[in-house]
């Protein structure tokens, strides 16, 4: 395969610059795909909104207005593009420069790139980073899969199933991280972690209540996306033992995370995957998550964490009491065997070659 090196154009999410955290897990996913494919010898160029901060990857910054996040819209909201849209500008660049590349990989959760697929001369793969939210997007995903089978990649089966599509025509690739960036910790402090965008779909309030009931301090890290939502949590639980540490770099994040007894994952929505789950496992931190969405495909019950009835704070509390049954070494081992950058790069590369040869 290494003689078959590809020139790849990766087109980022238009909701925010890389490194801003606005894009959530897809930012880490794109960077790690770029990194692992570059390590395998492929030539990588990333197109991303202006202000993107990326180390050791060739990034072309594109100006324009950012896209509104899909999860803040209703299912039947028509397709929206702001004037001078960065999404439009990135795809205009891609159209003009396509002859310089073998393949494009799209990371936008948007209608436009899927719609444009048949108009390009080169093949386009689409990484779909969230579950179904919009009727218009569902339809164009279904159409694209019918016309170009296997060009749509999802994190998990649970996520893909929300789109109502034919199972054999798509690919589930999970995710992967640079394990050397996360240090194993065998002896945690008396504290729990919660990571992610601070936004209603993540239901931070459930983890805060679990911290209040158990009296175990909760360290909160992540992008402050909805300030009024955060204020309301503080008003509702003024005496909960919580601390917000800010939106941290991967290195800072893992320093705090590894010292926690567990990561609490409390999504109200169908989480496509949950990159934070594998970051926790890489540090040897068990994951306590609602049995909902892609995260339920990650956690090995009783071995690397506990799955809890969705929306049950009582369930979270009971699981916290059972943390002594989890061997933290098993958590790290699972990350090493299933989510290393090498293992993931292999899965992604196989997908690219299957599409290019089809
Ligand atoms: N994250 C971060 N700094 C923080 C907290 C979180 O960089 O302080 C990143 C984390 O590494 C992960 C992302 O935020 O990549 C959250 O992604 P996830 O897939 O868990 O959820 P999403 O935001 O995509 O719904």
CSV table of C-alpha atoms and ligand atoms in Angstrom, one decimal:
chain,number,residue,atom,x,y,z
A,1,UNK,CA,0.0,0.0,0.0
A,2,UNK,CA,2.8,2.4,0.8
A,3,UNK,CA,3.7,2.6,-2.9
A,4,UNK,CA,0.2,3.9,-3.4
A,5,UNK,CA,0.6,7.3,-1.7
A,6,UNK,CA,-2.3,9.7,-2.0
A,7,UNK,CA,-2.7,13.5,-2.3
A,8,UNK,CA,-5.5,14.3,0.1
A,9,UNK,CA,-7.5,17.4,0.7
A,10,UNK,CA,-9.3,17.4,4.0
A,11,UNK,CA,-12.0,20.1,4.3
A,12,UNK,CA,-12.8,21.1,7.9
A,13,UNK,CA,-16.0,21.9,9.7
A,14,UNK,CA,-17.3,25.4,8.9
A,15,UNK,CA,-18.7,26.1,12.4
A,16,UNK,CA,-15.4,27.4,13.8
A,17,UNK,CA,-11.6,27.5,13.3
A,18,UNK,CA,-9.6,24.4,14.2
A,19,UNK,CA,-8.4,24.7,17.8
A,20,UNK,CA,-11.3,26.8,18.9
A,21,UNK,CA,-13.3,23.9,20.3
A,22,UNK,CA,-16.5,25.1,18.7
A,23,UNK,CA,-16.4,22.1,16.4
A,24,UNK,CA,-16.3,19.7,19.3
A,25,UNK,CA,-14.9,16.2,18.7
A,26,UNK,CA,-14.7,16.5,15.0
A,27,UNK,CA,-11.7,18.9,15.4
A,28,UNK,CA,-9.7,16.2,17.1
A,29,UNK,CA,-10.9,13.6,14.7
A,30,UNK,CA,-9.8,15.6,11.7
A,31,UNK,CA,-6.4,16.4,13.2
A,32,UNK,CA,-5.8,12.8,14.1
A,33,UNK,CA,-6.8,11.6,10.6
A,34,UNK,CA,-4.5,14.1,9.1
A,35,UNK,CA,-1.7,13.0,11.4
A,36,UNK,CA,-2.0,9.3,11.0
A,37,UNK,CA,-2.3,9.5,7.2
A,38,UNK,CA,0.6,11.9,7.0
A,39,UNK,CA,2.7,9.4,9.1
A,40,UNK,CA,1.7,6.8,6.5
A,41,UNK,CA,3.3,8.9,3.8
A,42,UNK,CA,0.2,10.5,2.2
A,43,UNK,CA,0.4,14.1,1.3
A,44,UNK,CA,-2.1,16.1,3.4
A,45,UNK,CA,-3.6,19.5,2.9
A,46,UNK,CA,-6.3,20.8,5.3
A,47,UNK,CA,-8.7,23.6,4.3
A,48,UNK,CA,-10.1,25.3,7.4
A,49,UNK,CA,-11.7,28.6,8.5
A,50,UNK,CA,-9.4,31.5,9.1
A,51,UNK,CA,-7.7,31.5,12.6
A,52,UNK,CA,-7.2,27.7,12.6
A,53,UNK,CA,-4.2,26.6,14.7
A,54,UNK,CA,-2.7,23.3,13.7
A,55,UNK,CA,0.8,21.9,14.3
A,56,UNK,CA,2.8,20.1,11.7
A,57,UNK,CA,0.0,19.9,9.1
A,58,UNK,CA,-0.2,22.0,6.0
A,59,UNK,CA,-3.3,24.2,6.5
A,60,UNK,CA,-4.8,26.6,4.1
A,61,UNK,CA,-7.0,29.1,5.9
A,62,UNK,CA,-10.1,30.3,4.2
A,63,UNK,CA,-12.0,33.5,5.2
A,64,UNK,CA,-15.8,33.9,5.4
A,65,UNK,CA,-18.7,33.8,7.9
A,66,UNK,CA,-19.1,30.7,10.0
A,67,UNK,CA,-21.9,28.2,9.7
A,68,UNK,CA,-24.6,27.9,12.4
A,69,UNK,CA,-24.4,24.6,14.3
A,70,UNK,CA,-27.0,21.9,13.2
A,71,UNK,CA,-27.9,21.0,16.7
A,72,UNK,CA,-29.2,24.6,17.3
A,73,UNK,CA,-31.8,24.2,14.5
A,74,UNK,CA,-35.0,22.3,14.1
A,75,UNK,CA,-35.4,19.1,12.0
A,76,UNK,CA,-37.3,21.0,9.3
A,77,UNK,CA,-35.2,24.2,9.2
A,78,UNK,CA,-34.4,24.9,5.6
A,79,UNK,CA,-30.7,24.9,4.6
A,80,UNK,CA,-29.0,28.1,5.8
A,81,UNK,CA,-25.9,29.8,4.5
A,82,UNK,CA,-24.7,33.2,5.7
A,83,UNK,CA,-23.5,35.7,3.1
A,84,UNK,CA,-19.8,35.2,2.2
A,85,UNK,CA,-20.0,31.8,3.8
A,86,UNK,CA,-16.7,30.0,4.7
A,87,UNK,CA,-18.4,26.7,3.8
A,88,UNK,CA,-19.1,28.1,0.3
A,89,UNK,CA,-15.6,29.6,0.1
A,90,UNK,CA,-13.8,26.4,1.1
A,91,UNK,CA,-15.7,24.4,-1.5
A,92,UNK,CA,-15.1,27.0,-4.2
A,93,UNK,CA,-11.4,26.6,-3.5
A,94,UNK,CA,-11.7,22.8,-3.6
A,95,UNK,CA,-13.5,22.9,-6.9
A,96,UNK,CA,-10.8,25.1,-8.5
A,97,UNK,CA,-7.8,23.1,-7.0
A,98,UNK,CA,-9.3,19.5,-7.3
A,99,UNK,CA,-6.9,18.5,-10.1
A,100,UNK,CA,-4.0,18.6,-7.5
A,101,UNK,CA,-5.6,15.9,-5.4
A,102,UNK,CA,-6.6,12.2,-5.5
A,103,UNK,CA,-9.4,12.5,-3.0
A,104,UNK,CA,-11.3,15.0,-0.9
A,105,UNK,CA,-12.5,14.1,2.7
A,106,UNK,CA,-15.3,16.4,3.9
A,107,UNK,CA,-15.7,16.9,7.7
A,108,UNK,CA,-18.7,19.4,7.5
A,109,UNK,CA,-22.0,18.3,8.8
A,110,UNK,CA,-23.7,20.2,6.1
A,111,UNK,CA,-25.9,19.7,3.0
A,112,UNK,CA,-23.8,21.7,0.6
A,113,UNK,CA,-20.7,19.3,0.3
A,114,UNK,CA,-23.0,16.3,-0.1
A,115,UNK,CA,-25.0,18.0,-2.8
A,116,UNK,CA,-21.8,19.1,-4.7
A,117,UNK,CA,-20.4,15.5,-4.8
A,118,UNK,CA,-21.6,14.5,-8.3
A,119,UNK,CA,-20.4,17.9,-9.7
A,120,UNK,CA,-16.7,17.2,-8.8
A,121,UNK,CA,-14.3,15.3,-11.1
A,122,UNK,CA,-12.6,13.6,-8.2
A,123,UNK,CA,-14.1,11.4,-5.5
A,124,UNK,CA,-15.3,12.9,-2.3
A,125,UNK,CA,-15.6,11.0,1.0
A,126,UNK,CA,-17.8,12.4,3.8
A,127,UNK,CA,-17.1,12.0,7.5
A,128,UNK,CA,-20.4,12.4,9.3
A,129,UNK,CA,-19.7,13.6,12.8
A,130,UNK,CA,-23.1,13.6,14.4
A,131,UNK,CA,-26.4,11.7,14.5
A,132,UNK,CA,-29.4,12.7,12.4
A,133,UNK,CA,-30.7,16.2,13.2
A,134,UNK,CA,-32.1,17.6,9.9
A,135,UNK,CA,-34.5,16.2,7.4
A,136,UNK,CA,-32.6,17.9,4.5
A,137,UNK,CA,-29.3,16.4,5.6
A,138,UNK,CA,-30.8,12.9,6.1
A,139,UNK,CA,-32.2,13.0,2.5
A,140,UNK,CA,-28.9,14.1,0.9
A,141,UNK,CA,-27.0,11.5,3.0
A,142,UNK,CA,-29.3,8.8,1.7
A,143,UNK,CA,-29.0,10.0,-1.9
A,144,UNK,CA,-25.2,10.2,-1.7
A,145,UNK,CA,-25.0,6.7,-0.3
A,146,UNK,CA,-27.2,5.3,-3.1
A,147,UNK,CA,-25.2,7.1,-5.8
A,148,UNK,CA,-21.7,6.6,-4.3
A,149,UNK,CA,-21.9,3.5,-1.9
A,150,UNK,CA,-19.3,3.4,0.8
A,151,UNK,CA,-18.2,7.1,0.5
A,152,UNK,CA,-19.9,8.0,3.8
A,153,UNK,CA,-18.0,7.3,7.0
A,154,UNK,CA,-19.5,7.3,10.4
A,155,UNK,CA,-18.1,6.8,13.9
A,156,UNK,CA,-20.5,4.1,15.0
A,157,UNK,CA,-23.3,1.8,13.9
A,158,UNK,CA,-25.6,3.4,16.5
A,159,UNK,CA,-25.0,6.8,14.9
A,160,UNK,CA,-25.4,5.6,11.4
A,161,UNK,CA,-28.7,3.9,12.2
A,162,UNK,CA,-30.2,7.3,13.1
A,163,UNK,CA,-30.0,8.2,9.3
A,164,UNK,CA,-32.2,5.3,8.2
A,165,UNK,CA,-29.9,4.0,5.5
A,166,UNK,CA,-29.0,0.6,4.1
A,167,UNK,CA,-26.5,-1.0,6.5
A,168,UNK,CA,-24.0,-2.5,3.9
A,169,UNK,CA,-23.5,0.8,2.1
A,170,UNK,CA,-21.6,2.7,4.8
A,171,UNK,CA,-18.5,2.4,6.8
A,172,UNK,CA,-18.1,2.7,10.6
A,173,UNK,CA,-14.6,3.7,11.6
A,174,UNK,CA,-14.8,4.6,15.3
A,175,UNK,CA,-12.0,7.0,16.2
A,176,UNK,CA,-8.4,7.1,17.4
A,177,UNK,CA,-5.9,9.2,19.4
A,178,UNK,CA,-2.2,9.6,19.9
A,179,UNK,CA,-1.7,7.5,22.9
A,180,UNK,CA,1.6,9.0,23.8
A,181,UNK,CA,-0.1,12.2,24.5
A,182,UNK,CA,-2.1,10.6,27.4
A,183,UNK,CA,-0.3,9.4,30.5
A,184,UNK,CA,-1.6,6.5,32.5
A,185,UNK,CA,-2.4,7.2,36.2
A,186,UNK,CA,-3.0,4.2,38.6
A,187,UNK,CA,-3.8,6.2,41.7
A,188,UNK,CA,-6.5,8.9,41.1
A,189,UNK,CA,-7.5,11.7,43.5
A,190,UNK,CA,-10.9,11.8,45.1
A,191,UNK,CA,-12.5,13.5,42.1
A,192,UNK,CA,-14.6,12.9,39.0
A,193,UNK,CA,-14.3,14.4,35.5
A,194,UNK,CA,-16.8,15.8,33.0
A,195,UNK,CA,-15.5,16.9,29.6
A,196,UNK,CA,-17.1,18.5,26.6
A,197,UNK,CA,-18.9,21.4,25.1
A,198,UNK,CA,-21.0,23.1,27.8
A,199,UNK,CA,-24.3,23.0,25.9
A,200,UNK,CA,-27.7,21.5,26.8
A,201,UNK,CA,-27.4,18.4,24.6
A,202,UNK,CA,-24.5,17.3,26.9
A,203,UNK,CA,-26.7,17.5,30.1
A,204,UNK,CA,-23.9,18.6,32.4
A,205,UNK,CA,-26.5,19.2,35.1
A,206,UNK,CA,-26.9,15.4,35.7
A,207,UNK,CA,-23.2,15.0,36.4
A,208,UNK,CA,-23.3,18.1,38.7
A,209,UNK,CA,-26.2,16.5,40.7
A,210,UNK,CA,-24.3,13.2,40.9
A,211,UNK,CA,-21.4,15.1,42.3
A,212,UNK,CA,-23.6,16.8,44.8
A,213,UNK,CA,-25.2,13.5,46.0
A,214,UNK,CA,-21.9,11.6,46.3
A,215,UNK,CA,-19.9,14.6,47.6
A,216,UNK,CA,-17.1,13.8,45.2
A,217,UNK,CA,-15.7,16.9,43.6
A,218,UNK,CA,-16.3,17.2,39.8
A,219,UNK,CA,-13.7,18.8,37.5
A,220,UNK,CA,-15.4,20.3,34.4
A,221,UNK,CA,-13.3,21.0,31.3
A,222,UNK,CA,-14.6,22.1,27.9
A,223,UNK,CA,-15.7,24.8,25.5
A,224,UNK,CA,-18.1,27.3,27.1
A,225,UNK,CA,-20.7,27.2,24.3
A,226,UNK,CA,-23.8,28.3,26.2
A,227,UNK,CA,-23.1,30.7,29.0
A,228,UNK,CA,-26.7,31.1,30.2
A,229,UNK,CA,-27.0,27.3,30.4
A,230,UNK,CA,-23.9,27.2,32.6
A,231,UNK,CA,-25.3,30.1,34.8
A,232,UNK,CA,-28.5,28.2,35.3
A,233,UNK,CA,-26.7,25.0,36.4
A,234,UNK,CA,-24.8,27.2,39.0
A,235,UNK,CA,-28.0,28.7,40.2
A,236,UNK,CA,-29.8,25.4,40.5
A,237,UNK,CA,-26.9,23.7,42.4
A,238,UNK,CA,-25.1,26.5,44.3
A,239,UNK,CA,-23.5,24.1,46.8
A,240,UNK,CA,-22.4,21.3,44.4
A,241,UNK,CA,-18.7,20.5,44.6
A,242,UNK,CA,-17.8,21.5,41.1
A,243,UNK,CA,-14.9,23.4,39.5
A,244,UNK,CA,-14.7,24.7,35.9
A,245,UNK,CA,-11.1,24.5,34.6
A,246,UNK,CA,-11.7,26.1,31.2
A,247,UNK,CA,-11.2,24.8,27.7
A,248,UNK,CA,-7.9,23.1,27.9
A,249,UNK,CA,-5.2,21.9,25.4
A,250,UNK,CA,-5.0,18.1,25.1
A,251,UNK,CA,-1.9,18.1,27.3
A,252,UNK,CA,-3.5,20.1,30.1
A,253,UNK,CA,-6.7,18.2,29.8
A,254,UNK,CA,-5.0,14.8,30.3
A,255,UNK,CA,-3.1,16.1,33.3
A,256,UNK,CA,-6.4,16.7,35.2
A,257,UNK,CA,-8.4,13.9,33.6
A,258,UNK,CA,-5.9,11.2,34.6
A,259,UNK,CA,-6.2,12.1,38.2
A,260,UNK,CA,-9.9,11.4,38.3
A,261,UNK,CA,-11.7,8.3,39.5
A,262,UNK,CA,-14.0,8.3,36.5
A,263,UNK,CA,-15.3,10.3,33.5
A,264,UNK,CA,-19.1,10.9,33.6
A,265,UNK,CA,-20.8,11.1,30.2
A,266,UNK,CA,-24.4,12.3,30.4
A,267,UNK,CA,-25.5,13.1,26.9
A,268,UNK,CA,-29.2,13.8,26.4
A,269,UNK,CA,-28.7,13.3,22.6
A,270,UNK,CA,-27.5,10.3,20.6
A,271,UNK,CA,-23.7,11.0,20.9
A,272,UNK,CA,-22.1,9.9,17.6
A,273,UNK,CA,-19.1,8.6,19.4
A,274,UNK,CA,-17.6,10.6,22.3
A,275,UNK,CA,-13.9,11.3,21.7
A,276,UNK,CA,-13.6,12.1,25.4
A,277,UNK,CA,-14.4,8.5,26.3
A,278,UNK,CA,-11.3,7.2,24.6
A,279,UNK,CA,-9.2,10.0,26.0
A,280,UNK,CA,-10.3,9.0,29.5
A,281,UNK,CA,-9.5,5.3,28.8
A,282,UNK,CA,-6.1,6.2,27.5
A,283,UNK,CA,-5.3,7.8,30.9
A,284,UNK,CA,-6.7,4.6,32.7
A,285,UNK,CA,-9.9,6.4,33.7
A,286,UNK,CA,-13.1,4.4,33.7
A,287,UNK,CA,-16.1,5.8,31.8
A,288,UNK,CA,-19.5,6.0,33.4
A,289,UNK,CA,-22.0,6.8,30.6
A,290,UNK,CA,-25.6,6.7,29.7
A,291,UNK,CA,-26.5,3.6,27.6
A,292,UNK,CA,-27.3,5.8,24.6
A,293,UNK,CA,-25.5,6.6,21.4
A,294,UNK,CA,-22.1,5.6,20.2
A,295,UNK,CA,-20.5,5.7,23.6
A,296,UNK,CA,-22.3,2.6,24.5
A,297,UNK,CA,-20.3,0.8,21.8
A,298,UNK,CA,-17.1,1.9,23.5
A,299,UNK,CA,-17.5,1.1,27.2
A,300,UNK,CA,-17.0,-2.5,28.2
A,301,UNK,CA,-19.5,-3.0,31.1
A,302,UNK,CA,-17.8,-3.9,34.3
A,303,UNK,CA,-14.4,-4.0,32.7
A,304,UNK,CA,-13.6,-0.4,31.5
A,305,UNK,CA,-16.6,1.4,33.0
A,306,UNK,CA,-20.4,1.2,33.6
A,307,UNK,CA,-23.3,1.9,31.3
A,308,UNK,CA,-26.3,3.5,33.1
A,309,UNK,CA,-30.0,3.9,32.2
A,310,UNK,CA,-30.2,7.1,30.2
A,311,UNK,CA,-31.1,10.2,32.2
A,312,UNK,CA,-30.9,8.4,35.6
A,313,UNK,CA,-28.7,10.4,38.0
A,314,UNK,CA,-29.4,7.6,40.5
A,315,UNK,CA,-27.8,5.2,38.0
A,316,UNK,CA,-24.7,7.4,37.9
A,317,UNK,CA,-24.5,7.4,41.7
A,318,UNK,CA,-24.8,3.6,41.9
A,319,UNK,CA,-22.1,3.2,39.2
A,320,UNK,CA,-19.7,5.6,41.0
A,321,UNK,CA,-20.1,3.3,44.1
A,322,UNK,CA,-18.9,0.3,41.9
A,323,UNK,CA,-15.8,2.0,40.6
A,324,UNK,CA,-13.5,-0.2,42.8
A,325,UNK,CA,-14.5,-3.1,40.5
A,326,UNK,CA,-12.7,-1.6,37.5
A,327,UNK,CA,-9.0,-2.2,36.9
A,328,UNK,CA,-7.6,1.1,35.5
A,329,UNK,CA,-5.0,-0.9,33.5
A,330,UNK,CA,-7.8,-2.5,31.5
A,331,UNK,CA,-9.0,0.9,30.5
A,332,UNK,CA,-5.5,1.9,29.1
A,333,UNK,CA,-5.3,-1.6,27.4
A,334,UNK,CA,-8.6,-1.1,25.6
A,335,UNK,CA,-7.4,2.3,24.3
A,336,UNK,CA,-4.2,0.7,23.2
A,337,UNK,CA,-5.8,-2.2,21.3
A,338,UNK,CA,-8.8,-0.5,19.8
A,339,UNK,CA,-8.2,3.3,19.6
A,340,UNK,CA,-4.5,3.8,18.9
A,341,UNK,CA,-3.7,6.2,16.0
A,342,UNK,CA,-2.0,3.3,14.2
A,343,UNK,CA,-5.1,1.0,14.4
A,344,UNK,CA,-7.3,3.8,13.4
A,345,UNK,CA,-5.1,5.0,10.6
A,346,UNK,CA,-5.2,1.4,9.2
A,347,UNK,CA,-9.0,1.4,9.2
A,348,UNK,CA,-9.2,4.9,7.6
A,349,UNK,CA,-6.6,4.1,4.9
A,350,UNK,CA,-8.4,0.9,4.0
A,351,UNK,CA,-11.6,2.9,3.5
A,352,UNK,CA,-9.8,5.4,1.2
A,353,UNK,CA,-8.3,2.6,-0.9
A,354,UNK,CA,-11.6,0.8,-1.2
A,355,UNK,CA,-13.3,4.0,-2.4
A,356,UNK,CA,-10.5,4.9,-4.8
A,357,UNK,CA,-10.5,1.5,-6.4
A,358,UNK,CA,-14.3,1.2,-6.7
B,1,LIG,N1,-11.8,19.1,24.6
B,1,LIG,C1,-10.7,19.9,24.7
B,1,LIG,N2,-10.5,20.6,25.8
B,1,LIG,C2,-11.3,20.6,26.9
B,1,LIG,C3,-12.4,19.7,26.8
B,1,LIG,C4,-12.7,18.9,25.7
B,1,LIG,O1,-10.0,20.0,23.7
B,1,LIG,O2,-11.0,21.2,27.9
B,1,LIG,C5,-12.1,18.3,23.4
B,1,LIG,C6,-11.9,16.8,23.5
B,1,LIG,O3,-10.6,16.5,23.4
B,1,LIG,C7,-12.8,16.2,22.5
B,1,LIG,C8,-13.9,17.3,22.2
B,1,LIG,O4,-13.5,18.4,23.0
B,1,LIG,O5,-12.1,16.0,21.3
B,1,LIG,C9,-15.3,16.9,22.6
B,1,LIG,O6,-15.6,15.9,21.7
B,1,LIG,P1,-16.7,14.8,21.8
B,1,LIG,O7,-16.6,13.8,20.7
B,1,LIG,O8,-16.6,14.1,23.2
B,1,LIG,O9,-18.1,15.5,21.8
B,1,LIG,P2,-18.7,16.6,20.7
B,1,LIG,O10,-18.3,18.0,21.1
B,1,LIG,O11,-18.2,16.2,19.3
B,1,LIG,O12,-20.2,16.5,20.8
